Tab-separated table of C-alpha atoms and ligand atoms in Angstrom:
chain	number	residue	atom	x	y	z
A	22	UNK	CA	24.357	-47.122	-25.160
A	23	UNK	CA	24.773	-43.333	-25.272
A	24	UNK	CA	27.527	-42.130	-22.999
A	25	UNK	CA	29.971	-39.290	-23.013
A	26	UNK	CA	31.478	-40.504	-26.297
A	27	UNK	CA	28.110	-40.200	-28.045
A	28	UNK	CA	27.790	-36.483	-27.307
A	29	UNK	CA	27.899	-34.175	-30.308
A	30	UNK	CA	30.337	-31.584	-28.997
A	31	UNK	CA	29.853	-29.213	-31.928
A	32	UNK	CA	26.075	-29.167	-31.343
A	33	UNK	CA	26.607	-28.563	-27.620
A	34	UNK	CA	28.937	-25.687	-28.427
A	35	UNK	CA	26.333	-24.161	-30.753
A	36	UNK	CA	23.705	-24.327	-27.995
A	37	UNK	CA	26.122	-22.834	-25.495
A	38	UNK	CA	27.082	-19.939	-27.757
A	39	UNK	CA	23.437	-19.200	-28.500
A	40	UNK	CA	22.551	-19.208	-24.769
A	41	UNK	CA	25.587	-17.107	-23.816
A	42	UNK	CA	24.632	-14.470	-26.396
A	43	UNK	CA	21.174	-14.317	-24.827
A	44	UNK	CA	22.666	-14.090	-21.344
A	45	UNK	CA	24.963	-11.261	-22.398
A	46	UNK	CA	22.014	-9.361	-23.840
A	47	UNK	CA	20.257	-9.627	-20.463
A	48	UNK	CA	23.259	-8.438	-18.444
A	49	UNK	CA	24.471	-5.071	-19.815
A	50	UNK	CA	25.353	-3.674	-16.386
A	51	UNK	CA	27.440	-6.725	-15.552
A	52	UNK	CA	29.260	-6.361	-18.871
A	53	UNK	CA	29.946	-2.733	-18.138
A	54	UNK	CA	31.329	-3.687	-14.713
A	55	UNK	CA	33.688	-6.263	-16.237
A	56	UNK	CA	34.946	-3.750	-18.796
A	57	UNK	CA	36.136	-1.663	-15.820
A	58	UNK	CA	37.046	-4.388	-13.327
A	59	UNK	CA	39.430	-6.062	-15.783
A	60	UNK	CA	41.694	-3.046	-15.284
A	61	UNK	CA	41.762	-3.532	-11.515
A	62	UNK	CA	41.799	-7.319	-11.053
A	63	UNK	CA	43.127	-10.204	-13.185
A	64	UNK	CA	40.140	-11.370	-15.262
A	65	UNK	CA	38.100	-8.689	-13.492
A	66	UNK	CA	37.394	-10.801	-10.394
A	67	UNK	CA	38.627	-10.776	-6.783
A	68	UNK	CA	39.180	-14.578	-6.684
A	69	UNK	CA	40.403	-16.632	-9.652
A	70	UNK	CA	37.590	-19.179	-9.231
A	71	UNK	CA	34.977	-16.505	-9.986
A	72	UNK	CA	36.312	-16.447	-13.534
A	73	UNK	CA	37.482	-20.023	-14.034
A	74	UNK	CA	34.251	-21.594	-12.734
A	75	UNK	CA	32.045	-19.624	-15.119
A	76	UNK	CA	33.749	-19.175	-18.499
A	77	UNK	CA	31.772	-16.811	-20.704
A	78	UNK	CA	29.266	-16.001	-17.936
A	79	UNK	CA	30.261	-12.608	-16.617
A	80	UNK	CA	27.680	-11.798	-13.987
A	81	UNK	CA	27.924	-9.449	-11.029
A	82	UNK	CA	25.884	-10.416	-7.968
A	83	UNK	CA	23.757	-7.876	-6.181
A	84	UNK	CA	21.796	-9.505	-3.358
A	85	UNK	CA	20.495	-12.851	-2.177
A	86	UNK	CA	17.688	-14.015	0.069
A	87	UNK	CA	16.817	-17.607	0.887
A	88	UNK	CA	17.258	-19.810	-2.185
A	89	UNK	CA	17.575	-16.953	-4.714
A	90	UNK	CA	19.998	-14.214	-5.685
A	91	UNK	CA	19.815	-11.388	-8.196
A	92	UNK	CA	22.466	-9.840	-10.392
A	93	UNK	CA	22.995	-6.092	-10.856
A	94	UNK	CA	20.773	-6.171	-13.958
A	95	UNK	CA	17.894	-7.431	-11.826
A	96	UNK	CA	17.894	-11.011	-13.164
A	97	UNK	CA	16.897	-13.508	-10.498
A	98	UNK	CA	18.468	-16.962	-10.140
A	99	UNK	CA	17.413	-20.025	-8.182
A	100	UNK	CA	20.674	-21.066	-6.535
A	101	UNK	CA	21.406	-24.762	-7.155
A	102	UNK	CA	25.092	-24.507	-6.237
A	103	UNK	CA	25.302	-22.642	-2.886
A	104	UNK	CA	28.731	-21.305	-3.789
A	105	UNK	CA	30.179	-24.796	-3.825
A	106	UNK	CA	28.208	-25.757	-0.693
A	107	UNK	CA	29.506	-22.868	1.382
A	108	UNK	CA	26.087	-21.141	1.516
A	109	UNK	CA	23.890	-24.090	2.410
A	110	UNK	CA	22.076	-22.098	5.115
A	111	UNK	CA	20.653	-20.007	2.257
A	112	UNK	CA	21.249	-16.311	1.721
A	113	UNK	CA	20.790	-14.004	4.691
A	114	UNK	CA	18.800	-16.104	7.174
A	115	UNK	CA	17.469	-13.566	9.712
A	116	UNK	CA	18.524	-15.598	12.709
A	117	UNK	CA	22.184	-15.618	11.620
A	118	UNK	CA	22.057	-12.004	10.380
A	119	UNK	CA	20.862	-10.896	13.827
A	120	UNK	CA	23.527	-12.884	15.689
A	121	UNK	CA	26.261	-11.526	13.416
A	122	UNK	CA	25.191	-7.899	13.576
A	123	UNK	CA	24.827	-7.971	17.353
A	124	UNK	CA	28.248	-9.567	17.743
A	125	UNK	CA	29.803	-7.061	15.336
A	126	UNK	CA	28.386	-4.101	17.251
A	127	UNK	CA	29.916	-5.521	20.415
A	128	UNK	CA	33.310	-6.390	18.953
A	129	UNK	CA	34.019	-8.973	16.280
A	130	UNK	CA	37.406	-10.260	17.453
A	131	UNK	CA	39.537	-10.089	20.577
A	132	UNK	CA	42.168	-12.782	20.013
A	133	UNK	CA	40.538	-14.284	23.071
A	134	UNK	CA	37.791	-16.906	23.230
A	135	UNK	CA	34.177	-15.837	23.595
A	136	UNK	CA	31.412	-17.882	25.203
A	137	UNK	CA	30.120	-18.770	21.751
A	138	UNK	CA	33.285	-20.808	21.032
A	139	UNK	CA	32.499	-23.360	23.741
A	140	UNK	CA	28.855	-23.467	22.650
A	141	UNK	CA	29.948	-24.201	19.067
A	142	UNK	CA	32.229	-27.017	20.277
A	143	UNK	CA	29.347	-28.558	22.209
A	144	UNK	CA	27.043	-28.317	19.190
A	145	UNK	CA	29.669	-29.924	16.962
A	146	UNK	CA	30.377	-32.703	19.482
A	147	UNK	CA	26.647	-33.495	19.696
A	148	UNK	CA	26.506	-34.155	15.982
A	149	UNK	CA	29.961	-35.478	15.088
A	150	UNK	CA	30.974	-37.156	18.377
A	151	UNK	CA	34.538	-35.772	18.330
A	152	UNK	CA	35.426	-34.590	21.853
A	153	UNK	CA	37.583	-31.530	21.049
A	154	UNK	CA	37.766	-28.844	18.361
A	155	UNK	CA	39.953	-26.192	16.823
A	156	UNK	CA	38.937	-23.520	14.320
A	157	UNK	CA	40.418	-21.937	11.212
A	158	UNK	CA	38.892	-19.754	8.505
A	159	UNK	CA	38.551	-22.338	5.768
A	160	UNK	CA	38.398	-26.068	5.266
A	161	UNK	CA	41.694	-25.827	3.372
A	162	UNK	CA	43.444	-24.530	6.468
A	163	UNK	CA	41.682	-27.092	8.671
A	164	UNK	CA	43.152	-29.802	6.425
A	165	UNK	CA	46.555	-28.117	6.448
A	166	UNK	CA	46.592	-28.099	10.250
A	167	UNK	CA	45.405	-31.724	10.336
A	168	UNK	CA	48.344	-32.710	8.106
A	169	UNK	CA	50.827	-30.837	10.286
A	170	UNK	CA	49.471	-32.501	13.406
A	171	UNK	CA	49.722	-35.889	11.695
A	172	UNK	CA	53.373	-35.225	10.852
A	173	UNK	CA	54.188	-34.410	14.452
A	174	UNK	CA	52.108	-37.292	15.788
A	175	UNK	CA	53.682	-39.924	13.535
A	176	UNK	CA	57.126	-38.489	12.797
A	177	UNK	CA	56.424	-39.100	9.080
A	178	UNK	CA	56.006	-36.657	6.216
A	179	UNK	CA	53.859	-38.154	3.474
A	180	UNK	CA	50.173	-37.655	2.856
A	181	UNK	CA	48.025	-40.210	1.048
A	182	UNK	CA	44.889	-39.132	-0.793
A	183	UNK	CA	42.595	-40.556	-3.459
A	184	UNK	CA	42.315	-39.831	-7.180
A	185	UNK	CA	39.635	-37.204	-7.921
A	186	UNK	CA	39.902	-35.680	-4.475
A	187	UNK	CA	39.876	-32.040	-3.532
A	188	UNK	CA	40.759	-31.035	0.007
A	189	UNK	CA	41.579	-27.381	-0.555
A	190	UNK	CA	44.357	-25.300	-1.988
A	191	UNK	CA	47.169	-26.864	-0.038
A	192	UNK	CA	50.303	-28.259	-1.625
A	193	UNK	CA	49.932	-31.750	-0.180
A	194	UNK	CA	46.583	-32.408	-1.832
A	195	UNK	CA	47.191	-30.746	-5.193
A	196	UNK	CA	49.159	-33.564	-6.744
A	197	UNK	CA	47.608	-36.057	-9.124
A	198	UNK	CA	48.634	-39.445	-10.449
A	199	UNK	CA	49.248	-39.239	-14.211
A	200	UNK	CA	50.427	-41.858	-16.734
A	201	UNK	CA	53.973	-40.539	-16.160
A	202	UNK	CA	53.772	-40.673	-12.356
A	203	UNK	CA	52.712	-38.174	-9.723
A	204	UNK	CA	52.565	-34.564	-10.953
A	205	UNK	CA	51.423	-31.265	-9.506
A	206	UNK	CA	47.820	-30.556	-10.449
A	207	UNK	CA	48.294	-26.808	-10.692
A	208	UNK	CA	51.150	-24.377	-11.188
A	209	UNK	CA	53.041	-22.693	-8.360
A	210	UNK	CA	53.709	-25.724	-6.187
A	211	UNK	CA	57.239	-26.804	-5.241
A	212	UNK	CA	58.292	-29.581	-7.626
A	213	UNK	CA	59.428	-31.860	-4.812
A	214	UNK	CA	55.936	-31.896	-3.317
A	215	UNK	CA	55.364	-35.050	-5.354
A	216	UNK	CA	57.873	-36.794	-3.061
A	217	UNK	CA	55.724	-36.003	-0.064
A	218	UNK	CA	52.393	-37.150	-1.430
A	219	UNK	CA	50.888	-40.408	-2.616
A	220	UNK	CA	47.718	-40.748	-4.648
A	221	UNK	CA	45.866	-43.995	-5.246
A	222	UNK	CA	42.434	-44.851	-6.684
A	223	UNK	CA	39.416	-44.798	-4.338
A	224	UNK	CA	37.876	-48.166	-3.486
A	225	UNK	CA	41.148	-50.066	-4.001
A	226	UNK	CA	42.031	-51.535	-0.622
A	227	UNK	CA	45.033	-53.440	-1.978
A	228	UNK	CA	46.594	-50.139	-3.064
A	229	UNK	CA	45.901	-48.705	0.416
A	230	UNK	CA	47.612	-51.679	2.042
A	231	UNK	CA	50.677	-51.423	-0.170
A	232	UNK	CA	51.030	-47.687	0.433
A	233	UNK	CA	50.557	-47.886	4.206
A	234	UNK	CA	52.896	-50.819	4.650
A	235	UNK	CA	55.793	-48.561	3.694
A	236	UNK	CA	55.247	-46.945	7.148
A	237	UNK	CA	56.078	-43.606	5.561
A	238	UNK	CA	52.584	-42.103	5.477
A	239	UNK	CA	51.668	-39.606	8.195
A	240	UNK	CA	47.970	-39.531	7.332
A	241	UNK	CA	45.355	-40.655	4.905
A	242	UNK	CA	42.964	-37.862	4.026
A	243	UNK	CA	39.629	-38.914	2.568
A	244	UNK	CA	36.070	-37.850	2.067
A	245	UNK	CA	33.751	-40.644	3.230
A	246	UNK	CA	31.882	-40.255	-0.073
A	247	UNK	CA	33.854	-38.527	-2.803
A	248	UNK	CA	32.140	-35.304	-3.913
A	249	UNK	CA	34.530	-33.462	-6.172
A	250	UNK	CA	34.303	-35.741	-9.187
A	251	UNK	CA	30.581	-36.368	-9.072
A	252	UNK	CA	29.464	-38.531	-6.172
A	253	UNK	CA	31.412	-41.756	-5.598
A	254	UNK	CA	30.346	-44.038	-2.760
A	255	UNK	CA	32.754	-46.331	-0.956
A	256	UNK	CA	32.142	-50.028	-1.535
A	257	UNK	CA	30.841	-52.123	1.348
A	258	UNK	CA	33.480	-52.496	4.025
A	259	UNK	CA	36.016	-50.236	2.313
A	260	UNK	CA	36.066	-47.493	4.956
A	261	UNK	CA	36.240	-50.043	7.770
A	262	UNK	CA	39.214	-51.714	6.144
A	263	UNK	CA	40.822	-48.329	5.585
A	264	UNK	CA	40.378	-47.545	9.282
A	265	UNK	CA	41.804	-50.919	10.314
A	266	UNK	CA	44.854	-50.546	8.048
A	267	UNK	CA	45.606	-47.021	9.256
A	268	UNK	CA	45.496	-48.274	12.851
A	269	UNK	CA	47.737	-51.279	12.171
A	270	UNK	CA	50.330	-49.102	10.438
A	271	UNK	CA	50.231	-46.179	12.903
A	272	UNK	CA	48.857	-43.807	10.271
A	273	UNK	CA	46.343	-41.086	11.155
A	274	UNK	CA	42.982	-41.049	9.410
A	275	UNK	CA	41.691	-37.591	8.506
A	276	UNK	CA	38.071	-37.628	7.344
A	277	UNK	CA	37.109	-34.499	5.433
A	278	UNK	CA	33.360	-33.838	5.714
A	279	UNK	CA	33.454	-30.304	4.335
A	280	UNK	CA	30.925	-31.255	1.658
A	281	UNK	CA	29.414	-34.498	2.889
A	282	UNK	CA	28.162	-33.101	6.190
A	283	UNK	CA	25.567	-31.112	4.229
A	284	UNK	CA	24.008	-34.393	3.117
A	285	UNK	CA	23.352	-35.821	6.588
A	286	UNK	CA	23.141	-34.496	10.130
A	287	UNK	CA	26.505	-35.397	11.664
A	288	UNK	CA	27.819	-36.351	8.242
A	289	UNK	CA	28.864	-39.900	7.408
A	290	UNK	CA	31.016	-39.943	10.521
A	291	UNK	CA	27.792	-40.242	12.478
A	292	UNK	CA	25.788	-42.207	9.909
A	293	UNK	CA	28.399	-44.925	9.442
A	294	UNK	CA	30.021	-44.617	12.901
A	295	UNK	CA	33.397	-43.754	11.376
A	296	UNK	CA	36.217	-43.189	13.825
A	297	UNK	CA	38.578	-40.598	12.344
A	298	UNK	CA	41.539	-39.316	14.309
A	299	UNK	CA	40.783	-35.887	12.905
A	300	UNK	CA	37.541	-34.752	11.263
A	301	UNK	CA	37.743	-31.618	9.113
A	302	UNK	CA	34.857	-29.290	8.331
A	303	UNK	CA	34.177	-25.881	6.847
A	304	UNK	CA	31.996	-23.991	4.407
A	305	UNK	CA	28.311	-23.864	5.336
A	306	UNK	CA	28.766	-24.681	9.036
A	307	UNK	CA	29.902	-21.057	9.351
A	308	UNK	CA	26.399	-19.918	8.401
A	309	UNK	CA	27.672	-17.962	5.382
A	310	UNK	CA	30.876	-16.541	6.866
A	311	UNK	CA	34.334	-17.988	6.175
A	312	UNK	CA	34.722	-21.035	8.397
A	313	UNK	CA	36.897	-24.039	9.092
A	314	UNK	CA	37.050	-26.458	12.002
A	315	UNK	CA	38.527	-29.788	12.951
A	316	UNK	CA	37.494	-32.273	15.564
A	317	UNK	CA	40.051	-34.514	17.231
A	318	UNK	CA	40.303	-37.496	19.544
A	319	UNK	CA	41.512	-37.131	23.150
A	320	UNK	CA	44.897	-38.493	22.063
A	321	UNK	CA	45.334	-35.784	19.437
A	322	UNK	CA	44.159	-33.142	21.893
A	323	UNK	CA	46.834	-34.296	24.367
A	324	UNK	CA	49.461	-34.148	21.626
A	325	UNK	CA	48.445	-30.584	20.791
A	326	UNK	CA	48.682	-29.567	24.407
A	327	UNK	CA	52.109	-31.178	24.769
A	328	UNK	CA	53.335	-29.352	21.667
A	329	UNK	CA	51.966	-25.896	22.382
A	330	UNK	CA	54.745	-23.832	23.844
A	331	UNK	CA	54.269	-20.075	23.658
A	332	UNK	CA	55.269	-18.452	20.408
A	333	UNK	CA	58.958	-17.727	20.839
A	334	UNK	CA	61.888	-18.029	18.492
A	335	UNK	CA	63.122	-21.594	17.903
A	336	UNK	CA	60.221	-23.059	19.876
A	337	UNK	CA	58.968	-26.466	18.836
A	338	UNK	CA	55.213	-25.883	18.910
A	339	UNK	CA	53.158	-27.310	16.039
A	340	UNK	CA	52.670	-24.688	13.334
A	341	UNK	CA	48.995	-23.981	13.914
A	342	UNK	CA	46.791	-20.923	14.160
A	343	UNK	CA	46.161	-17.612	12.444
A	344	UNK	CA	45.405	-14.071	13.598
A	345	UNK	CA	41.674	-14.225	12.944
A	346	UNK	CA	40.990	-17.965	13.476
A	347	UNK	CA	38.220	-18.707	15.960
A	348	UNK	CA	37.177	-15.054	16.001
A	349	UNK	CA	34.104	-13.913	17.886
A	350	UNK	CA	31.943	-13.146	14.871
A	351	UNK	CA	32.599	-16.538	13.265
A	352	UNK	CA	31.681	-18.270	16.475
A	353	UNK	CA	28.468	-16.250	16.796
A	354	UNK	CA	27.489	-17.106	13.210
A	355	UNK	CA	28.345	-20.802	13.601
A	356	UNK	CA	26.410	-21.018	16.872
A	357	UNK	CA	23.300	-19.522	15.268
A	358	UNK	CA	23.683	-21.709	12.162
A	359	UNK	CA	24.161	-24.944	14.093
A	360	UNK	CA	21.481	-24.370	16.692
A	361	UNK	CA	18.793	-22.672	14.602
A	362	UNK	CA	19.226	-23.508	10.915
A	363	UNK	CA	21.146	-26.777	10.585
A	364	UNK	CA	18.948	-28.776	12.950
A	365	UNK	CA	18.416	-32.516	12.710
A	366	UNK	CA	14.823	-31.934	11.625
A	367	UNK	CA	15.980	-29.514	8.896
A	368	UNK	CA	18.451	-32.094	7.539
A	369	UNK	CA	15.591	-34.613	7.340
A	370	UNK	CA	13.416	-32.112	5.470
A	371	UNK	CA	16.145	-31.172	2.985
A	372	UNK	CA	17.135	-34.833	2.554
A	373	UNK	CA	13.584	-35.610	1.388
A	374	UNK	CA	13.734	-32.715	-1.063
A	375	UNK	CA	17.063	-34.108	-2.299
A	376	UNK	CA	15.394	-37.473	-2.936
A	377	UNK	CA	12.645	-35.709	-4.906
A	378	UNK	CA	15.308	-33.876	-6.926
A	379	UNK	CA	17.146	-37.104	-7.747
A	380	UNK	CA	13.868	-38.920	-8.561
A	381	UNK	CA	12.896	-36.075	-10.901
A	382	UNK	CA	16.240	-36.147	-12.703
A	383	UNK	CA	15.936	-39.903	-13.023
A	384	UNK	CA	12.386	-39.582	-14.483
A	385	UNK	CA	13.532	-37.031	-17.060
A	386	UNK	CA	16.288	-39.397	-18.196
A	387	UNK	CA	13.853	-42.297	-18.472
A	388	UNK	CA	11.273	-40.168	-20.282
A	389	UNK	CA	13.799	-39.428	-23.010
A	390	UNK	CA	15.254	-42.912	-22.994
A	391	UNK	CA	18.669	-41.859	-21.773
A	392	UNK	CA	20.205	-44.716	-19.801
A	393	UNK	CA	22.347	-42.470	-17.642
A	394	UNK	CA	22.786	-42.641	-13.888
A	395	UNK	CA	21.483	-40.275	-11.244
A	396	UNK	CA	23.728	-39.132	-8.411
A	397	UNK	CA	22.205	-39.102	-4.919
A	398	UNK	CA	23.741	-37.608	-1.819
A	399	UNK	CA	21.259	-36.147	0.662
A	400	UNK	CA	20.532	-32.620	-0.541
A	401	UNK	CA	22.439	-33.126	-3.780
A	402	UNK	CA	21.900	-34.919	-7.060
A	403	UNK	CA	23.284	-34.799	-10.609
A	404	UNK	CA	23.937	-37.241	-13.380
A	405	UNK	CA	26.661	-39.426	-14.748
A	406	UNK	CA	26.705	-39.962	-18.504
A	407	UNK	CA	27.094	-43.680	-17.933
A	408	UNK	CA	24.796	-46.595	-17.189
A	409	UNK	CA	26.545	-47.541	-13.957
A	410	UNK	CA	27.804	-45.683	-10.897
A	411	UNK	CA	31.561	-44.994	-11.086
A	412	UNK	CA	33.768	-46.607	-8.431
A	413	UNK	CA	36.710	-44.254	-8.776
A	414	UNK	CA	37.925	-41.049	-10.431
A	415	UNK	CA	38.932	-42.655	-13.730
A	416	UNK	CA	35.445	-44.093	-14.197
A	417	UNK	CA	33.814	-40.834	-13.066
A	418	UNK	CA	35.896	-38.773	-15.508
A	419	UNK	CA	34.583	-41.003	-18.273
A	420	UNK	CA	31.022	-40.198	-17.181
A	421	UNK	CA	31.271	-36.416	-16.768
A	422	UNK	CA	31.472	-33.893	-19.569
A	423	UNK	CA	32.515	-30.287	-19.162
A	424	UNK	CA	31.141	-29.189	-22.581
A	425	UNK	CA	27.786	-30.753	-21.659
A	426	UNK	CA	27.761	-28.924	-18.340
A	427	UNK	CA	28.858	-25.577	-19.825
A	428	UNK	CA	26.008	-25.686	-22.335
A	429	UNK	CA	23.519	-26.787	-19.665
A	430	UNK	CA	24.589	-23.999	-17.307
A	431	UNK	CA	24.193	-21.286	-19.915
A	432	UNK	CA	20.772	-22.719	-20.851
A	433	UNK	CA	19.660	-22.901	-17.214
A	434	UNK	CA	20.952	-19.395	-16.380
A	435	UNK	CA	18.624	-18.012	-19.064
A	436	UNK	CA	15.787	-19.818	-17.317
A	437	UNK	CA	16.680	-18.305	-13.948
A	438	UNK	CA	18.644	-21.228	-12.522
A	439	UNK	CA	22.239	-21.107	-11.287
A	440	UNK	CA	23.948	-24.477	-11.796
A	441	UNK	CA	27.195	-25.716	-10.213
A	442	UNK	CA	30.385	-26.645	-12.043
A	443	UNK	CA	30.586	-29.904	-13.973
A	444	UNK	CA	32.100	-32.048	-11.250
A	445	UNK	CA	29.190	-31.189	-8.919
A	446	UNK	CA	25.501	-31.816	-9.393
A	447	UNK	CA	22.681	-29.460	-8.382
A	448	UNK	CA	22.138	-29.146	-4.636
A	449	UNK	CA	19.534	-27.690	-2.295
A	450	UNK	CA	20.106	-25.308	0.572
A	451	UNK	CA	18.218	-25.292	3.848
A	452	UNK	CA	16.156	-22.423	2.410
A	453	UNK	CA	14.872	-24.473	-0.548
A	454	UNK	CA	11.373	-25.851	-0.573
A	455	UNK	CA	9.512	-28.320	-2.752
A	456	UNK	CA	8.450	-25.606	-5.192
A	457	UNK	CA	12.110	-24.889	-5.933
A	458	UNK	CA	12.695	-28.574	-6.692
A	459	UNK	CA	9.794	-28.438	-9.155
A	460	UNK	CA	11.143	-25.244	-10.748
A	461	UNK	CA	14.522	-26.900	-11.267
A	462	UNK	CA	13.049	-30.113	-12.633
A	463	UNK	CA	10.843	-28.264	-15.135
A	464	UNK	CA	13.898	-26.483	-16.566
A	465	UNK	CA	15.968	-29.688	-16.492
A	466	UNK	CA	13.248	-31.488	-18.433
A	467	UNK	CA	13.285	-28.687	-21.015
A	468	UNK	CA	17.075	-29.008	-21.268
A	469	UNK	CA	17.010	-32.758	-21.818
A	470	UNK	CA	14.228	-32.347	-24.398
A	471	UNK	CA	16.351	-29.786	-26.241
A	472	UNK	CA	19.478	-31.910	-26.419
A	473	UNK	CA	17.548	-34.959	-27.555
A	474	UNK	CA	15.634	-32.941	-30.176
A	475	UNK	CA	18.869	-31.427	-31.503
A	476	UNK	CA	20.515	-34.831	-31.779
A	477	UNK	CA	23.146	-33.584	-29.372
A	478	UNK	CA	23.163	-37.045	-27.959
A	479	UNK	CA	22.617	-40.097	-30.130
A	480	UNK	CA	20.106	-42.313	-28.379
A	481	UNK	CA	19.994	-45.267	-30.749
B	14	LIG	C1	36.087	-31.877	0.459
B	14	LIG	C2	36.652	-30.483	0.523
B	14	LIG	N1	37.541	-30.175	1.475
B	14	LIG	C3	38.061	-28.940	1.584
B	14	LIG	C4	37.715	-27.952	0.695
B	14	LIG	C5	38.320	-26.583	0.821
B	14	LIG	O1	37.360	-25.671	1.207
B	14	LIG	P1	37.717	-24.119	1.267
B	14	LIG	O2	37.885	-23.688	-0.155
B	14	LIG	O3	36.552	-23.489	1.922
B	14	LIG	O4	38.976	-23.988	2.021
B	14	LIG	C6	36.816	-28.232	-0.318
B	14	LIG	C7	36.422	-27.199	-1.300
B	14	LIG	O5	35.714	-27.428	-2.246
B	14	LIG	C8	36.273	-29.533	-0.418
B	14	LIG	O6	35.424	-29.866	-1.396
């Protein structure tokens, strides 16, 4: 049964190098830019991810419209990544562009609420059923504030998360369980952060019970379906048991729907009637501008109001807020996005396209006799190099291959398709249509044919 271990890494590397050489030949202006930008920014980019996500692919973006963007050499790409699901409204939807430019002309921030803020809360409550909201500028900071609130609410310090998770660049969720114990996932974190975090495998309710019974955990933070290590679904009853155990042990449950809300209107909180204490959101709900938000129960809202003394020295308010959080222009963009682009009908339409994408990927695998598994999550698909769906991060790691993805991405870029990083599968924005699904599937078919023809994967 061909799986990750049957991949010929040397052959994949040869394909990748060949495709990268072709890509470089098509992007002379981008190369020229990088020769200058390396002097001004580490690795020539304004954010480290712009280099680390795309090794060997030095491309400078020029403009985007709908489902496509072009680079400064004039090459056009069908966007199957949406900047890690932060651009799911598509590039430059007119309705959001108009709302943003009008708001900007009339003042983009006042450090006071605007009428749009209340409208955004009402729109969010309609879909996610949380009664009250606060805003940040990223999902990372929404999660950070949720953790701080949980600490105050419970009087405990520790945060429990699940192997393979990503909840943003915050210390508490950047630790990982390793064979030698809990370690920091990246450099620059305080070493003792491992004493304030706990990581256990997803879908293991016994491990949840053991961890929560210590009564030392302030909150569990979880995606309802894991999305940062491929797509991993919870087993039947798992999330209900998790909710019950958090309640019994006085632990807060933070559900992070930053990614999953793109898959379904109201996310899985609505679909599965989850009852988080705090629901965190971000990315595409801001319509293409930086955005973060969290919904809370009445109880949490009361706690925030009780702990919100004015900002004076030695006060005991919860450490929340930021100078530009909840600003007028963000609220205008989110209002336009939620009311005009991210409608229930639009989610249904894009969900059907997502099914067609997953069906097409599945057909290509069958056509070439590859017994791999297709990922399915609303607007998003992808594949696992295994015959069964992983239940947790360890199994998913065994079914994902970075070298495979790097070669595929270089190949697809030369065919005008921009693929996501290896832990994510291709996804569709609200600007995609059926013809874009067909374009992607035609190139994907060509890719699978190539790797089978080159014996990159042994199928017998
Ligand atoms: C589930 C989840 N939560 C939070 C974040 C953090 O989002 P941001 O980088 O916009 O802060 C991410 C980013 O990928 C994410 O996948």
